[in-house]
């Protein structure tokens, strides 16, 4: 780095290269978030690039399983609420198509439309992809990062991985993809929500949220080995099996629960907007700082 860029804050420098990379290793598609400078904070361009990569893996008959990874020290520090690449105001072609485009809408119409498409809609779309997905998690996996790991069927974590949903600090009852009671159990869900604290990979494993905890050096090999073994199973049988478990999880209330909580979530956003905590109703980095929570670029040091 030259002297002239030494004092440029990291979050004012654009991304380098593709925000999501795609490669096929044997019968496994490896989809990697690639904004390491921003701890893989998810902006819309990344969300749509992830969607395109997953779709490519689904359409390739030679791909049997998908590994979702994050480049750098952290899996994902959450949704992009403060980097130079934040693009919540940019229109993209809707893919989840659960609502209309949000960009030119006012007030709650904008928040609801955006979150229905980019957050809840996309996560549900990915959770129901017909091929098994394994999240490979190291470092921070916070808020929107947690949502991404939860839509995967299995989570392999390194022993230095840590998880958190701190958005109650913004006055909001958890992230949009409200899977907490189903993936953690109700008491653990309440603990991590009420405190906003980080929880370790080991605790997540004990609660049943994480499938394997391994040393950081073994993370890639463990995730790939699991994916390789799954990918050798009959493809149609795997797809039906995934659908079977997901249907049962829906019958256990996850889908209806998320729909009802989404209403509370948006009531909280509306409340924040009404009392004047920013134009996004508490969805920006300033509000997070005011509430003492980790902002995107700081999540690693939370
Ligand atoms: Zn929200």
PDB file of C-alpha atoms and ligand atoms in Angstrom:
ATOM      1  CA  UNK A   1       0.000   0.000   0.000  1.00  0.00           C
ATOM      2  CA  UNK A   2       1.340   3.429  -0.887  1.00  0.00           C
ATOM      3  CA  UNK A   3       1.624   6.295   1.560  1.00  0.00           C
ATOM      4  CA  UNK A   4      -1.185   8.134  -0.227  1.00  0.00           C
ATOM      5  CA  UNK A   5      -3.693   5.377   0.542  1.00  0.00           C
ATOM      6  CA  UNK A   6      -2.550   4.688   4.086  1.00  0.00           C
ATOM      7  CA  UNK A   7      -5.101   7.083   5.494  1.00  0.00           C
ATOM      8  CA  UNK A   8      -8.007   6.076   3.278  1.00  0.00           C
ATOM      9  CA  UNK A   9     -10.578   4.277   5.440  1.00  0.00           C
ATOM     10  CA  UNK A  10     -11.108   0.710   4.280  1.00  0.00           C
ATOM     11  CA  UNK A  11     -14.835   1.265   3.832  1.00  0.00           C
ATOM     12  CA  UNK A  12     -14.295   4.078   1.322  1.00  0.00           C
ATOM     13  CA  UNK A  13     -12.408   1.834  -1.088  1.00  0.00           C
ATOM     14  CA  UNK A  14     -14.455  -0.146  -3.631  1.00  0.00           C
ATOM     15  CA  UNK A  15     -14.433  -3.923  -3.948  1.00  0.00           C
ATOM     16  CA  UNK A  16     -11.848  -5.679  -6.060  1.00  0.00           C
ATOM     17  CA  UNK A  17     -12.911  -8.412  -8.498  1.00  0.00           C
ATOM     18  CA  UNK A  18     -16.134 -10.368  -8.514  1.00  0.00           C
ATOM     19  CA  UNK A  19     -18.239 -10.072  -5.362  1.00  0.00           C
ATOM     20  CA  UNK A  20     -19.091 -13.771  -5.642  1.00  0.00           C
ATOM     21  CA  UNK A  21     -16.885 -16.419  -7.205  1.00  0.00           C
ATOM     22  CA  UNK A  22     -17.998 -19.791  -8.554  1.00  0.00           C
ATOM     23  CA  UNK A  23     -16.018 -22.939  -9.138  1.00  0.00           C
ATOM     24  CA  UNK A  24     -16.806 -26.617  -9.518  1.00  0.00           C
ATOM     25  CA  UNK A  25     -14.595 -29.141  -7.721  1.00  0.00           C
ATOM     26  CA  UNK A  26     -15.566 -32.649  -8.733  1.00  0.00           C
ATOM     27  CA  UNK A  27     -19.328 -32.786  -8.127  1.00  0.00           C
ATOM     28  CA  UNK A  28     -19.386 -29.860  -5.722  1.00  0.00           C
ATOM     29  CA  UNK A  29     -20.038 -26.215  -6.623  1.00  0.00           C
ATOM     30  CA  UNK A  30     -18.155 -23.826  -4.348  1.00  0.00           C
ATOM     31  CA  UNK A  31     -19.823 -20.417  -4.125  1.00  0.00           C
ATOM     32  CA  UNK A  32     -17.657 -17.864  -2.326  1.00  0.00           C
ATOM     33  CA  UNK A  33     -18.543 -14.402  -1.098  1.00  0.00           C
ATOM     34  CA  UNK A  34     -15.670 -12.131  -2.055  1.00  0.00           C
ATOM     35  CA  UNK A  35     -15.775  -8.824  -0.206  1.00  0.00           C
ATOM     36  CA  UNK A  36     -13.102  -9.687   2.361  1.00  0.00           C
ATOM     37  CA  UNK A  37     -12.272  -6.006   2.897  1.00  0.00           C
ATOM     38  CA  UNK A  38     -15.799  -5.581   4.264  1.00  0.00           C
ATOM     39  CA  UNK A  39     -15.989  -8.936   6.074  1.00  0.00           C
ATOM     40  CA  UNK A  40     -18.252 -10.072   3.225  1.00  0.00           C
ATOM     41  CA  UNK A  41     -21.006  -7.619   4.082  1.00  0.00           C
ATOM     42  CA  UNK A  42     -23.951  -8.417   1.851  1.00  0.00           C
ATOM     43  CA  UNK A  43     -25.028  -5.645  -0.488  1.00  0.00           C
ATOM     44  CA  UNK A  44     -27.653  -6.204  -3.164  1.00  0.00           C
ATOM     45  CA  UNK A  45     -25.132  -6.878  -5.912  1.00  0.00           C
ATOM     46  CA  UNK A  46     -23.767  -9.710  -3.771  1.00  0.00           C
ATOM     47  CA  UNK A  47     -27.249 -11.049  -3.050  1.00  0.00           C
ATOM     48  CA  UNK A  48     -28.105 -11.229  -6.734  1.00  0.00           C
ATOM     49  CA  UNK A  49     -24.683 -12.677  -7.573  1.00  0.00           C
ATOM     50  CA  UNK A  50     -25.241 -15.383  -4.941  1.00  0.00           C
ATOM     51  CA  UNK A  51     -28.637 -16.099  -6.439  1.00  0.00           C
ATOM     52  CA  UNK A  52     -27.139 -16.421  -9.930  1.00  0.00           C
ATOM     53  CA  UNK A  53     -24.399 -18.733  -8.642  1.00  0.00           C
ATOM     54  CA  UNK A  54     -26.863 -20.982  -6.812  1.00  0.00           C
ATOM     55  CA  UNK A  55     -29.048 -21.118  -9.899  1.00  0.00           C
ATOM     56  CA  UNK A  56     -26.031 -22.087 -12.011  1.00  0.00           C
ATOM     57  CA  UNK A  57     -25.259 -24.918  -9.572  1.00  0.00           C
ATOM     58  CA  UNK A  58     -28.862 -26.126  -9.616  1.00  0.00           C
ATOM     59  CA  UNK A  59     -28.955 -26.117 -13.427  1.00  0.00           C
ATOM     60  CA  UNK A  60     -25.672 -28.059 -13.782  1.00  0.00           C
ATOM     61  CA  UNK A  61     -26.588 -31.758 -13.741  1.00  0.00           C
ATOM     62  CA  UNK A  62     -23.030 -32.677 -12.742  1.00  0.00           C
ATOM     63  CA  UNK A  63     -23.224 -30.685  -9.514  1.00  0.00           C
ATOM     64  CA  UNK A  64     -24.524 -32.730  -6.601  1.00  0.00           C
ATOM     65  CA  UNK A  65     -23.976 -30.341  -3.685  1.00  0.00           C
ATOM     66  CA  UNK A  66     -23.141 -26.712  -3.012  1.00  0.00           C
ATOM     67  CA  UNK A  67     -20.660 -25.267  -0.520  1.00  0.00           C
ATOM     68  CA  UNK A  68     -21.173 -21.635   0.496  1.00  0.00           C
ATOM     69  CA  UNK A  69     -17.995 -19.952   1.729  1.00  0.00           C
ATOM     70  CA  UNK A  70     -16.671 -16.509   2.579  1.00  0.00           C
ATOM     71  CA  UNK A  71     -13.244 -15.311   1.409  1.00  0.00           C
ATOM     72  CA  UNK A  72     -10.950 -13.881   4.077  1.00  0.00           C
ATOM     73  CA  UNK A  73     -11.019 -14.010   7.853  1.00  0.00           C
ATOM     74  CA  UNK A  74     -14.805 -13.875   8.198  1.00  0.00           C
ATOM     75  CA  UNK A  75     -17.788 -15.691   6.692  1.00  0.00           C
ATOM     76  CA  UNK A  76     -20.064 -12.638   6.724  1.00  0.00           C
ATOM     77  CA  UNK A  77     -20.529  -9.707   9.082  1.00  0.00           C
ATOM     78  CA  UNK A  78     -24.114  -9.229   7.896  1.00  0.00           C
ATOM     79  CA  UNK A  79     -26.053  -6.983   5.573  1.00  0.00           C
ATOM     80  CA  UNK A  80     -24.181  -3.989   4.219  1.00  0.00           C
ATOM     81  CA  UNK A  81     -25.235  -1.072   6.407  1.00  0.00           C
ATOM     82  CA  UNK A  82     -22.278   1.213   5.926  1.00  0.00           C
ATOM     83  CA  UNK A  83     -19.681   0.469   3.226  1.00  0.00           C
ATOM     84  CA  UNK A  84     -18.976   2.433   0.058  1.00  0.00           C
ATOM     85  CA  UNK A  85     -20.620  -0.436  -1.864  1.00  0.00           C
ATOM     86  CA  UNK A  86     -23.950  -0.143  -0.083  1.00  0.00           C
ATOM     87  CA  UNK A  87     -26.539  -0.193  -2.875  1.00  0.00           C
ATOM     88  CA  UNK A  88     -29.960  -0.322  -1.214  1.00  0.00           C
ATOM     89  CA  UNK A  89     -31.057   2.536  -3.506  1.00  0.00           C
ATOM     90  CA  UNK A  90     -30.194   0.653  -6.711  1.00  0.00           C
ATOM     91  CA  UNK A  91     -32.827  -1.208  -8.711  1.00  0.00           C
ATOM     92  CA  UNK A  92     -32.103  -4.825  -9.614  1.00  0.00           C
ATOM     93  CA  UNK A  93     -34.365  -7.190 -11.503  1.00  0.00           C
ATOM     94  CA  UNK A  94     -36.442  -8.913  -8.824  1.00  0.00           C
ATOM     95  CA  UNK A  95     -35.797 -12.635  -8.534  1.00  0.00           C
ATOM     96  CA  UNK A  96     -37.644 -13.698  -5.404  1.00  0.00           C
ATOM     97  CA  UNK A  97     -40.624 -11.731  -6.805  1.00  0.00           C
ATOM     98  CA  UNK A  98     -42.542 -11.614  -3.543  1.00  0.00           C
ATOM     99  CA  UNK A  99     -43.155  -7.869  -3.892  1.00  0.00           C
ATOM    100  CA  UNK A 100     -42.570  -4.979  -6.303  1.00  0.00           C
ATOM    101  CA  UNK A 101     -39.356  -3.005  -6.687  1.00  0.00           C
ATOM    102  CA  UNK A 102     -38.642  -0.900  -3.631  1.00  0.00           C
ATOM    103  CA  UNK A 103     -36.470   1.900  -4.964  1.00  0.00           C
ATOM    104  CA  UNK A 104     -39.100   4.546  -5.808  1.00  0.00           C
ATOM    105  CA  UNK A 105     -41.445   3.690  -2.944  1.00  0.00           C
ATOM    106  CA  UNK A 106     -41.874   5.885   0.131  1.00  0.00           C
ATOM    107  CA  UNK A 107     -41.737   4.979   3.826  1.00  0.00           C
ATOM    108  CA  UNK A 108     -42.787   1.550   4.984  1.00  0.00           C
ATOM    109  CA  UNK A 109     -43.683   0.561   1.425  1.00  0.00           C
ATOM    110  CA  UNK A 110     -39.965   0.786   0.565  1.00  0.00           C
ATOM    111  CA  UNK A 111     -38.721  -1.101   3.626  1.00  0.00           C
ATOM    112  CA  UNK A 112     -41.295  -3.838   3.319  1.00  0.00           C
ATOM    113  CA  UNK A 113     -40.740  -4.292  -0.421  1.00  0.00           C
ATOM    114  CA  UNK A 114     -36.955  -4.355  -0.093  1.00  0.00           C
ATOM    115  CA  UNK A 115     -36.855  -6.787   2.794  1.00  0.00           C
ATOM    116  CA  UNK A 116     -39.513  -9.019   1.291  1.00  0.00           C
ATOM    117  CA  UNK A 117     -37.409  -9.375  -1.881  1.00  0.00           C
ATOM    118  CA  UNK A 118     -33.779  -9.079  -0.847  1.00  0.00           C
ATOM    119  CA  UNK A 119     -33.844 -10.536   2.678  1.00  0.00           C
ATOM    120  CA  UNK A 120     -36.759 -12.846   3.436  1.00  0.00           C
ATOM    121  CA  UNK A 121     -37.636 -13.720  -0.150  1.00  0.00           C
ATOM    122  CA  UNK A 122     -34.104 -14.558  -1.234  1.00  0.00           C
ATOM    123  CA  UNK A 123     -33.396 -16.577   1.895  1.00  0.00           C
ATOM    124  CA  UNK A 124     -36.545 -18.636   1.443  1.00  0.00           C
ATOM    125  CA  UNK A 125     -35.725 -19.162  -2.224  1.00  0.00           C
ATOM    126  CA  UNK A 126     -32.255 -20.457  -1.335  1.00  0.00           C
ATOM    127  CA  UNK A 127     -33.448 -22.585   1.575  1.00  0.00           C
ATOM    128  CA  UNK A 128     -35.678 -24.471  -0.856  1.00  0.00           C
ATOM    129  CA  UNK A 129     -33.086 -25.036  -3.615  1.00  0.00           C
ATOM    130  CA  UNK A 130     -33.261 -28.684  -4.701  1.00  0.00           C
ATOM    131  CA  UNK A 131     -29.587 -29.436  -3.968  1.00  0.00           C
ATOM    132  CA  UNK A 132     -27.952 -29.795  -0.554  1.00  0.00           C
ATOM    133  CA  UNK A 133     -26.058 -26.733   0.651  1.00  0.00           C
ATOM    134  CA  UNK A 134     -23.281 -26.638   3.218  1.00  0.00           C
ATOM    135  CA  UNK A 135     -22.174 -23.405   4.861  1.00  0.00           C
ATOM    136  CA  UNK A 136     -18.446 -23.286   5.604  1.00  0.00           C
ATOM    137  CA  UNK A 137     -18.094 -20.722   8.378  1.00  0.00           C
ATOM    138  CA  UNK A 138     -15.019 -19.041   9.867  1.00  0.00           C
ATOM    139  CA  UNK A 139     -14.737 -15.856  11.918  1.00  0.00           C
ATOM    140  CA  UNK A 140     -17.758 -13.575  12.087  1.00  0.00           C
ATOM    141  CA  UNK A 141     -21.201 -14.825  11.138  1.00  0.00           C
ATOM    142  CA  UNK A 142     -23.420 -11.966  12.231  1.00  0.00           C
ATOM    143  CA  UNK A 143     -27.079 -11.051  11.609  1.00  0.00           C
ATOM    144  CA  UNK A 144     -27.486 -11.283   7.811  1.00  0.00           C
ATOM    145  CA  UNK A 145     -24.538 -13.714   7.856  1.00  0.00           C
ATOM    146  CA  UNK A 146     -26.465 -15.873  10.290  1.00  0.00           C
ATOM    147  CA  UNK A 147     -29.410 -15.861   7.883  1.00  0.00           C
ATOM    148  CA  UNK A 148     -27.166 -17.088   5.072  1.00  0.00           C
ATOM    149  CA  UNK A 149     -25.748 -19.908   7.165  1.00  0.00           C
ATOM    150  CA  UNK A 150     -29.254 -20.921   8.282  1.00  0.00           C
ATOM    151  CA  UNK A 151     -30.598 -21.338   4.763  1.00  0.00           C
ATOM    152  CA  UNK A 152     -27.926 -23.980   4.220  1.00  0.00           C
ATOM    153  CA  UNK A 153     -28.777 -27.573   5.152  1.00  0.00           C
ATOM    154  CA  UNK A 154     -25.597 -28.127   7.151  1.00  0.00           C
ATOM    155  CA  UNK A 155     -23.115 -25.777   8.796  1.00  0.00           C
ATOM    156  CA  UNK A 156     -19.441 -26.701   9.187  1.00  0.00           C
ATOM    157  CA  UNK A 157     -17.698 -24.170  11.418  1.00  0.00           C
ATOM    158  CA  UNK A 158     -14.117 -23.576  12.449  1.00  0.00           C
ATOM    159  CA  UNK A 159     -13.500 -23.398  16.179  1.00  0.00           C
ATOM    160  CA  UNK A 160     -12.829 -19.646  15.903  1.00  0.00           C
ATOM    161  CA  UNK A 161     -16.209 -18.942  14.299  1.00  0.00           C
ATOM    162  CA  UNK A 162     -18.650 -16.803  16.223  1.00  0.00           C
ATOM    163  CA  UNK A 163     -22.286 -15.986  15.673  1.00  0.00           C
ATOM    164  CA  UNK A 164     -24.641 -13.217  16.791  1.00  0.00           C
ATOM    165  CA  UNK A 165     -27.940 -11.528  16.064  1.00  0.00           C
ATOM    166  CA  UNK A 166     -27.501  -8.099  17.691  1.00  0.00           C
ATOM    167  CA  UNK A 167     -30.447  -6.297  16.057  1.00  0.00           C
ATOM    168  CA  UNK A 168     -32.518  -6.195  19.260  1.00  0.00           C
ATOM    169  CA  UNK A 169     -30.065  -3.413  20.137  1.00  0.00           C
ATOM    170  CA  UNK A 170     -31.720  -1.484  17.287  1.00  0.00           C
ATOM    171  CA  UNK A 171     -35.114  -2.175  18.835  1.00  0.00           C
ATOM    172  CA  UNK A 172     -35.929  -4.860  16.277  1.00  0.00           C
ATOM    173  CA  UNK A 173     -36.950  -8.412  17.280  1.00  0.00           C
ATOM    174  CA  UNK A 174     -34.285 -10.349  15.361  1.00  0.00           C
ATOM    175  CA  UNK A 175     -33.217 -10.597  11.717  1.00  0.00           C
ATOM    176  CA  UNK A 176     -35.761 -10.933   8.920  1.00  0.00           C
ATOM    177  CA  UNK A 177     -35.301 -14.675   8.370  1.00  0.00           C
ATOM    178  CA  UNK A 178     -36.602 -15.520  11.840  1.00  0.00           C
ATOM    179  CA  UNK A 179     -35.494 -19.144  12.129  1.00  0.00           C
ATOM    180  CA  UNK A 180     -34.099 -18.736  15.656  1.00  0.00           C
ATOM    181  CA  UNK A 181     -36.606 -20.878  17.617  1.00  0.00           C
ATOM    182  CA  UNK A 182     -36.325 -23.737  15.123  1.00  0.00           C
ATOM    183  CA  UNK A 183     -32.555 -23.835  14.612  1.00  0.00           C
ATOM    184  CA  UNK A 184     -31.545 -22.986  18.194  1.00  0.00           C
ATOM    185  CA  UNK A 185     -34.479 -24.035  20.368  1.00  0.00           C
ATOM    186  CA  UNK A 186     -36.533 -21.429  22.179  1.00  0.00           C
ATOM    187  CA  UNK A 187     -34.322 -20.899  25.245  1.00  0.00           C
ATOM    188  CA  UNK A 188     -31.103 -20.471  23.306  1.00  0.00           C
ATOM    189  CA  UNK A 189     -32.999 -18.246  20.852  1.00  0.00           C
ATOM    190  CA  UNK A 190     -34.139 -16.022  23.692  1.00  0.00           C
ATOM    191  CA  UNK A 191     -30.669 -15.891  25.235  1.00  0.00           C
ATOM    192  CA  UNK A 192     -28.889 -14.851  22.067  1.00  0.00           C
ATOM    193  CA  UNK A 193     -31.620 -12.351  21.159  1.00  0.00           C
ATOM    194  CA  UNK A 194     -32.053 -10.844  24.622  1.00  0.00           C
ATOM    195  CA  UNK A 195     -28.314 -10.295  25.065  1.00  0.00           C
ATOM    196  CA  UNK A 196     -27.213  -9.735  21.469  1.00  0.00           C
ATOM    197  CA  UNK A 197     -24.038 -11.494  22.556  1.00  0.00           C
ATOM    198  CA  UNK A 198     -21.772 -13.524  20.369  1.00  0.00           C
ATOM    199  CA  UNK A 199     -22.008 -17.276  20.730  1.00  0.00           C
ATOM    200  CA  UNK A 200     -19.225 -19.661  19.849  1.00  0.00           C
ATOM    201  CA  UNK A 201     -19.199 -22.450  17.295  1.00  0.00           C
ATOM    202  CA  UNK A 202     -19.021 -24.918  20.179  1.00  0.00           C
ATOM    203  CA  UNK A 203     -22.184 -23.539  21.814  1.00  0.00           C
ATOM    204  CA  UNK A 204     -23.921 -23.512  18.430  1.00  0.00           C
ATOM    205  CA  UNK A 205     -22.902 -27.151  18.026  1.00  0.00           C
ATOM    206  CA  UNK A 206     -24.296 -28.050  21.464  1.00  0.00           C
ATOM    207  CA  UNK A 207     -27.584 -26.348  20.554  1.00  0.00           C
ATOM    208  CA  UNK A 208     -27.767 -28.342  17.302  1.00  0.00           C
ATOM    209  CA  UNK A 209     -27.345 -25.352  15.006  1.00  0.00           C
ATOM    210  CA  UNK A 210     -23.898 -26.329  13.730  1.00  0.00           C
ATOM    211  CA  UNK A 211     -23.117 -29.754  12.260  1.00  0.00           C
ATOM    212  CA  UNK A 212     -19.325 -29.923  12.806  1.00  0.00           C
ATOM    213  CA  UNK A 213     -16.722 -27.829  14.622  1.00  0.00           C
ATOM    214  CA  UNK A 214     -13.158 -28.271  13.406  1.00  0.00           C
ATOM    215  CA  UNK A 215      -9.818 -26.455  13.677  1.00  0.00           C
ATOM    216  CA  UNK A 216      -9.515 -23.590  11.203  1.00  0.00           C
ATOM    217  CA  UNK A 217      -6.902 -25.449   9.172  1.00  0.00           C
ATOM    218  CA  UNK A 218      -9.281 -28.368   8.668  1.00  0.00           C
ATOM    219  CA  UNK A 219     -12.342 -26.305   7.732  1.00  0.00           C
ATOM    220  CA  UNK A 220     -12.076 -26.512   3.958  1.00  0.00           C
ATOM    221  CA  UNK A 221     -11.205 -30.211   3.875  1.00  0.00           C
ATOM    222  CA  UNK A 222     -14.006 -31.148   6.283  1.00  0.00           C
ATOM    223  CA  UNK A 223     -16.655 -29.187   4.384  1.00  0.00           C
ATOM    224  CA  UNK A 224     -15.485 -30.524   1.032  1.00  0.00           C
ATOM    225  CA  UNK A 225     -15.339 -34.107   2.300  1.00  0.00           C
ATOM    226  CA  UNK A 226     -18.904 -33.876   3.571  1.00  0.00           C
ATOM    227  CA  UNK A 227     -20.066 -32.261   0.326  1.00  0.00           C
ATOM    228  CA  UNK A 228     -18.243 -34.884  -1.773  1.00  0.00           C
ATOM    229  CA  UNK A 229     -19.921 -37.721   0.100  1.00  0.00           C
ATOM    230  CA  UNK A 230     -23.375 -36.150  -0.160  1.00  0.00           C
ATOM    231  CA  UNK A 231     -22.845 -35.416  -3.860  1.00  0.00           C
ATOM    232  CA  UNK A 232     -22.445 -39.115  -4.645  1.00  0.00           C
ATOM    233  CA  UNK A 233     -25.984 -39.881  -3.472  1.00  0.00           C
ATOM    234  CA  UNK A 234     -28.785 -40.142  -6.066  1.00  0.00           C
ATOM    235  CA  UNK A 235     -29.637 -36.584  -7.087  1.00  0.00           C
ATOM    236  CA  UNK A 236     -33.390 -36.939  -7.276  1.00  0.00           C
ATOM    237  CA  UNK A 237     -33.470 -38.845  -3.990  1.00  0.00           C
ATOM    238  CA  UNK A 238     -31.461 -36.082  -2.320  1.00  0.00           C
ATOM    239  CA  UNK A 239     -33.768 -33.409  -3.689  1.00  0.00           C
ATOM    240  CA  UNK A 240     -36.840 -35.263  -2.426  1.00  0.00           C
ATOM    241  CA  UNK A 241     -35.172 -35.823   0.947  1.00  0.00           C
ATOM    242  CA  UNK A 242     -34.364 -32.132   1.315  1.00  0.00           C
ATOM    243  CA  UNK A 243     -37.926 -31.286   0.379  1.00  0.00           C
ATOM    244  CA  UNK A 244     -39.232 -33.862   2.865  1.00  0.00           C
ATOM    245  CA  UNK A 245     -37.299 -32.387   5.802  1.00  0.00           C
ATOM    246  CA  UNK A 246     -38.128 -28.823   4.777  1.00  0.00           C
ATOM    247  CA  UNK A 247     -41.813 -29.691   4.476  1.00  0.00           C
ATOM    248  CA  UNK A 248     -41.724 -31.158   7.989  1.00  0.00           C
ATOM    249  CA  UNK A 249     -39.952 -28.037   9.259  1.00  0.00           C
ATOM    250  CA  UNK A 250     -42.723 -25.986   7.629  1.00  0.00           C
ATOM    251  CA  UNK A 251     -45.281 -28.152   9.430  1.00  0.00           C
ATOM    252  CA  UNK A 252     -43.350 -27.436  12.640  1.00  0.00           C
ATOM    253  CA  UNK A 253     -44.310 -23.838  12.024  1.00  0.00           C
ATOM    254  CA  UNK A 254     -41.169 -22.220  10.634  1.00  0.00           C
ATOM    255  CA  UNK A 255     -42.836 -20.664   7.591  1.00  0.00           C
ATOM    256  CA  UNK A 256     -45.958 -19.376   9.325  1.00  0.00           C
ATOM    257  CA  UNK A 257     -43.841 -18.257  12.290  1.00  0.00           C
ATOM    258  CA  UNK A 258     -41.544 -16.247  10.060  1.00  0.00           C
ATOM    259  CA  UNK A 259     -44.496 -14.610   8.325  1.00  0.00           C
ATOM    260  CA  UNK A 260     -46.010 -13.500  11.620  1.00  0.00           C
ATOM    261  CA  UNK A 261     -42.667 -12.283  13.013  1.00  0.00           C
ATOM    262  CA  UNK A 262     -41.992 -10.356   9.803  1.00  0.00           C
ATOM    263  CA  UNK A 263     -44.977  -8.209  10.773  1.00  0.00           C
ATOM    264  CA  UNK A 264     -43.469  -7.485  14.203  1.00  0.00           C
ATOM    265  CA  UNK A 265     -40.112  -6.793  12.562  1.00  0.00           C
ATOM    266  CA  UNK A 266     -41.658  -4.190  10.295  1.00  0.00           C
ATOM    267  CA  UNK A 267     -43.686  -2.689  13.095  1.00  0.00           C
ATOM    268  CA  UNK A 268     -40.340  -2.141  14.860  1.00  0.00           C
ATOM    269  CA  UNK A 269     -38.837  -0.515  11.748  1.00  0.00           C
ATOM    270  CA  UNK A 270     -41.905   1.735  11.490  1.00  0.00           C
ATOM    271  CA  UNK A 271     -41.624   2.634  15.162  1.00  0.00           C
ATOM    272  CA  UNK A 272     -37.959   3.533  14.756  1.00  0.00           C
ATOM    273  CA  UNK A 273     -38.805   5.681  11.750  1.00  0.00           C
ATOM    274  CA  UNK A 274     -41.665   7.350  13.624  1.00  0.00           C
ATOM    275  CA  UNK A 275     -39.455   8.342  16.547  1.00  0.00           C
ATOM    276  CA  UNK A 276     -36.808   9.544  14.141  1.00  0.00           C
ATOM    277  CA  UNK A 277     -33.973   7.044  14.303  1.00  0.00           C
ATOM    278  CA  UNK A 278     -32.899   7.629  10.712  1.00  0.00           C
ATOM    279  CA  UNK A 279     -34.532   7.386   7.291  1.00  0.00           C
ATOM    280  CA  UNK A 280     -34.148   3.630   7.226  1.00  0.00           C
ATOM    281  CA  UNK A 281     -35.734   3.159  10.596  1.00  0.00           C
ATOM    282  CA  UNK A 282     -32.648   1.887  12.323  1.00  0.00           C
ATOM    283  CA  UNK A 283     -31.193  -0.019   9.402  1.00  0.00           C
ATOM    284  CA  UNK A 284     -28.065   2.043   8.918  1.00  0.00           C
ATOM    285  CA  UNK A 285     -24.633   2.049  10.513  1.00  0.00           C
ATOM    286  CA  UNK A 286     -25.298   5.295  12.396  1.00  0.00           C
ATOM    287  CA  UNK A 287     -28.242   3.799  14.245  1.00  0.00           C
ATOM    288  CA  UNK A 288     -26.231   0.691  15.059  1.00  0.00           C
ATOM    289  CA  UNK A 289     -23.430   2.835  16.487  1.00  0.00           C
ATOM    290  CA  UNK A 290     -25.933   4.830  18.546  1.00  0.00           C
ATOM    291  CA  UNK A 291     -27.232   1.629  20.000  1.00  0.00           C
ATOM    292  CA  UNK A 292     -23.753   0.368  20.800  1.00  0.00           C
ATOM    293  CA  UNK A 293     -23.913  -2.547  18.410  1.00  0.00           C
ATOM    294  CA  UNK A 294     -21.240  -3.733  16.063  1.00  0.00           C
ATOM    295  CA  UNK A 295     -21.286  -2.033  12.688  1.00  0.00           C
ATOM    296  CA  UNK A 296     -20.365  -4.001   9.632  1.00  0.00           C
ATOM    297  CA  UNK A 297     -16.741  -3.023   9.443  1.00  0.00           C
ATOM    298  CA  UNK A 298     -16.236  -3.586  13.139  1.00  0.00           C
ATOM    299  CA  UNK A 299     -18.004  -6.893  13.527  1.00  0.00           C
ATOM    300  CA  UNK A 300     -14.725  -8.752  13.611  1.00  0.00           C
ATOM    301  CA  UNK A 301     -13.699  -6.853  16.724  1.00  0.00           C
ATOM    302  CA  UNK A 302     -17.107  -6.934  18.369  1.00  0.00           C
TER     303      UNK A 302
HETATM  304 ZN1  LIG B   1     -35.374  -5.327   8.632  1.00  0.00          ZN
END
